[in-house]
mmCIF file of C-alpha atoms in Angstrom:
data_model
loop_
_atom_site.group_PDB
_atom_site.id
_atom_site.type_symbol
_atom_site.label_atom_id
_atom_site.label_comp_id
_atom_site.label_asym_id
_atom_site.label_seq_id
_atom_site.Cartn_x
_atom_site.Cartn_y
_atom_site.Cartn_z
ATOM 1 C CA MET A 917 -7.439 -15.003 11.749
ATOM 2 C CA ILE A 918 -5.282 -11.901 11.927
ATOM 3 C CA VAL A 919 -5.490 -8.780 9.793
ATOM 4 C CA PHE A 920 -2.540 -6.609 8.813
ATOM 5 C CA ASP A 921 -2.304 -3.280 7.049
ATOM 6 C CA LEU A 922 0.253 -3.862 4.299
ATOM 7 C CA ALA A 923 2.059 -1.574 1.881
ATOM 8 C CA CYS A 924 3.774 -2.257 -1.418
ATOM 9 C CA ALA A 925 6.917 -0.569 -2.742
ATOM 10 C CA ASN A 926 4.631 1.890 -4.597
ATOM 11 C CA ALA A 927 3.126 3.080 -1.278
ATOM 12 C CA HIS A 928 -0.286 1.495 -1.861
ATOM 13 C CA VAL A 929 -1.747 0.518 1.523
ATOM 14 C CA PHE A 930 -4.204 -2.360 1.779
ATOM 15 C CA GLU A 931 -5.552 -4.814 4.319
ATOM 16 C CA ALA A 932 -5.015 -8.583 4.241
ATOM 17 C CA TRP A 933 -6.122 -11.476 6.448
ATOM 18 C CA PHE A 934 -3.888 -14.388 7.494
ATOM 19 C CA ALA A 935 -4.315 -17.492 9.622
ATOM 20 C CA SER A 936 -1.388 -16.397 11.823
ATOM 21 C CA SER A 937 1.706 -14.184 11.917
ATOM 22 C CA ALA A 938 3.744 -17.181 10.768
ATOM 23 C CA ALA A 939 1.420 -17.633 7.765
ATOM 24 C CA TYR A 940 1.931 -13.951 6.864
ATOM 25 C CA GLU A 941 5.729 -14.262 7.096
ATOM 26 C CA ASP A 942 5.735 -17.434 4.988
ATOM 27 C CA GLN A 943 3.488 -16.005 2.258
ATOM 28 C CA VAL A 944 5.377 -12.709 2.015
ATOM 29 C CA GLN A 945 8.739 -14.521 1.904
ATOM 30 C CA ARG A 946 7.458 -16.741 -0.945
ATOM 31 C CA ARG A 947 6.094 -13.612 -2.686
ATOM 32 C CA LEU A 948 2.519 -14.936 -2.608
ATOM 33 C CA VAL A 949 1.123 -11.633 -1.319
ATOM 34 C CA ALA A 950 0.648 -8.985 -4.000
ATOM 35 C CA CYS A 951 -0.708 -5.445 -3.993
ATOM 36 C CA PRO A 952 -4.311 -5.501 -5.294
ATOM 37 C CA LEU A 953 -3.718 -2.209 -7.122
ATOM 38 C CA CYS A 954 -0.420 -2.766 -8.915
ATOM 39 C CA GLY A 955 0.504 -6.422 -8.358
ATOM 40 C CA ASP A 956 3.809 -5.589 -6.633
ATOM 41 C CA THR A 957 5.055 -8.387 -4.352
ATOM 42 C CA GLY A 958 7.503 -6.196 -2.398
ATOM 43 C CA ILE A 959 5.169 -6.159 0.600
ATOM 44 C CA ALA A 960 5.781 -4.986 4.169
ATOM 45 C CA LYS A 961 3.577 -4.271 7.149
ATOM 46 C CA ALA A 962 2.274 -0.700 7.194
ATOM 47 C CA VAL A 963 1.974 1.367 10.329
ATOM 48 C CA MET A 964 -1.311 0.545 12.040
ATOM 49 C CA ALA A 965 -3.013 1.278 15.320
ATOM 50 C CA PRO A 966 -2.593 -1.467 17.912
ATOM 51 C CA ALA A 967 -5.573 -3.669 18.664
ATOM 52 C CA LEU A 968 -6.365 -3.150 22.326
ATOM 53 C CA ALA A 969 -8.335 -5.787 24.175
ATOM 54 C CA ALA A 970 -11.616 -4.696 25.737
ATOM 55 C CA LYS A 971 -12.033 -4.943 29.494
ATOM 56 C CA GLY A 972 -13.480 -8.171 30.787
ATOM 57 C CA ASN A 973 -14.918 -10.571 28.251
ATOM 58 C CA LYS A 974 -16.213 -7.924 25.839
ATOM 59 C CA GLY A 975 -15.130 -8.111 22.192
ATOM 60 C CA SER A 976 -14.731 -11.883 22.047
ATOM 61 C CA GLY A 977 -13.458 -13.379 18.808
ATOM 62 C CA ALA A 978 -16.650 -15.417 18.403
ATOM 63 C CA GLY A 979 -18.745 -12.236 18.501
ATOM 64 C CA ASP A 980 -16.495 -10.585 15.933
ATOM 65 C CA ARG A 981 -16.789 -13.590 13.605
ATOM 66 C CA ALA A 982 -20.560 -13.624 14.012
ATOM 67 C CA ALA A 983 -20.722 -9.910 13.183
ATOM 68 C CA LEU A 984 -18.570 -10.422 10.080
ATOM 69 C CA LEU A 985 -20.735 -13.351 8.963
ATOM 70 C CA ALA A 986 -23.899 -11.263 9.455
ATOM 71 C CA LEU A 987 -22.354 -8.447 7.400
ATOM 72 C CA GLN A 988 -21.365 -10.923 4.691
ATOM 73 C CA ARG A 989 -24.882 -12.375 4.534
ATOM 74 C CA GLN A 990 -26.384 -8.888 4.277
ATOM 75 C CA MET A 991 -23.962 -7.866 1.503
ATOM 76 C CA GLU A 992 -24.605 -11.058 -0.451
ATOM 77 C CA ALA A 993 -28.389 -10.706 -0.087
ATOM 78 C CA GLN A 994 -28.162 -7.241 -1.647
ATOM 79 C CA SER A 995 -25.916 -8.168 -4.582
ATOM 80 C CA ASP A 996 -25.640 -10.805 -7.284
ATOM 81 C CA TYR A 997 -22.827 -13.372 -7.362
ATOM 82 C CA VAL A 998 -21.276 -13.363 -10.863
ATOM 83 C CA GLY A 999 -18.293 -15.659 -10.253
ATOM 84 C CA ASP A 1000 -15.306 -15.283 -12.576
ATOM 85 C CA ASP A 1001 -17.299 -12.917 -14.816
ATOM 86 C CA PHE A 1002 -16.912 -10.081 -12.290
ATOM 87 C CA ALA A 1003 -14.397 -7.920 -14.202
ATOM 88 C CA ARG A 1004 -16.317 -8.089 -17.493
ATOM 89 C CA ARG A 1005 -19.643 -7.274 -15.851
ATOM 90 C CA ALA A 1006 -18.216 -4.428 -13.751
ATOM 91 C CA ARG A 1007 -16.701 -2.894 -16.886
ATOM 92 C CA ALA A 1008 -19.972 -3.308 -18.839
ATOM 93 C CA MET A 1009 -21.897 -1.473 -16.104
ATOM 94 C CA HIS A 1010 -19.264 1.278 -15.967
ATOM 95 C CA ASP A 1011 -19.390 1.692 -19.753
ATOM 96 C CA GLY A 1012 -23.201 1.882 -19.726
ATOM 97 C CA ASP A 1013 -23.613 -1.337 -21.716
ATOM 98 C CA THR A 1014 -25.714 -2.979 -18.995
ATOM 99 C CA PRO A 1015 -27.836 -1.670 -16.086
ATOM 100 C CA VAL A 1016 -25.934 -0.851 -12.895
ATOM 101 C CA ARG A 1017 -26.530 -3.212 -9.982
ATOM 102 C CA SER A 1018 -24.556 -4.525 -7.019
ATOM 103 C CA ILE A 1019 -22.417 -7.551 -7.872
ATOM 104 C CA HIS A 1020 -19.700 -9.625 -6.221
ATOM 105 C CA GLY A 1021 -17.431 -12.350 -7.571
ATOM 106 C CA GLU A 1022 -13.819 -13.157 -8.330
ATOM 107 C CA ALA A 1023 -11.219 -11.234 -10.324
ATOM 108 C CA THR A 1024 -7.521 -11.706 -10.921
ATOM 109 C CA LEU A 1025 -5.106 -9.104 -9.559
ATOM 110 C CA ALA A 1026 -4.475 -7.977 -13.134
ATOM 111 C CA ASP A 1027 -8.203 -7.549 -13.799
ATOM 112 C CA ALA A 1028 -8.709 -5.633 -10.526
ATOM 113 C CA ALA A 1029 -5.750 -3.364 -11.320
ATOM 114 C CA ALA A 1030 -7.106 -2.704 -14.833
ATOM 115 C CA LEU A 1031 -10.545 -1.843 -13.447
ATOM 116 C CA HIS A 1032 -8.955 0.503 -10.894
ATOM 117 C CA ALA A 1033 -6.769 2.138 -13.573
ATOM 118 C CA ASP A 1034 -9.897 2.854 -15.615
ATOM 119 C CA GLY A 1035 -11.623 4.508 -12.658
ATOM 120 C CA ILE A 1036 -13.947 1.596 -11.924
ATOM 121 C CA ALA A 1037 -14.430 1.273 -8.163
ATOM 122 C CA VAL A 1038 -13.872 -2.262 -6.865
ATOM 123 C CA LEU A 1039 -13.121 -3.450 -3.357
ATOM 124 C CA PRO A 1040 -11.610 -6.751 -2.206
ATOM 125 C CA LEU A 1041 -13.704 -8.506 0.414
ATOM 126 C CA PRO A 1042 -12.196 -10.228 3.474
ATOM 127 C CA PHE A 1043 -14.135 -13.437 2.847
ATOM 128 C CA ARG A 1044 -15.061 -15.920 0.146
ATOM 129 C CA PRO A 1045 -18.669 -15.844 -1.105
ATOM 130 C CA LEU A 1046 -20.873 -18.191 0.917
ATOM 131 C CA ALA A 1047 -21.894 -19.867 -2.351
ATOM 132 C CA THR A 1048 -18.298 -21.091 -2.795
ATOM 133 C CA SER A 1049 -17.229 -21.682 0.821
ATOM 134 C CA ASP A 1050 -18.052 -24.094 3.588
ATOM 135 C CA ALA A 1051 -18.975 -21.360 6.126
#
């Protein structure tokens, strides 16, 4: 996996993960990559610091994946998976209609943009919930 800092035509900068540089190029060319804030598909790589390899065998990819998986497990243990109901539940908590708690789930780009526009803090995660993946 490779991560890029991307920017839309509206100067929103966000991070996205791809299987390879070729996968990034293909998806951007087919306009499959959209800004999570405004939905714009005019995407380009943003300026980012280069990834420098550690000396020796430090910083192996396997260790990085294990660290990300451990972080994912910790995050999921401390929040409730709400599936496709994420946007509605996040809005209900923000509006005071239901108690505030940590949740994670899925939302469309339009739903995420609407939540953001209304001042509701949401953050895309760089992985699928373990409940829905084969990790």
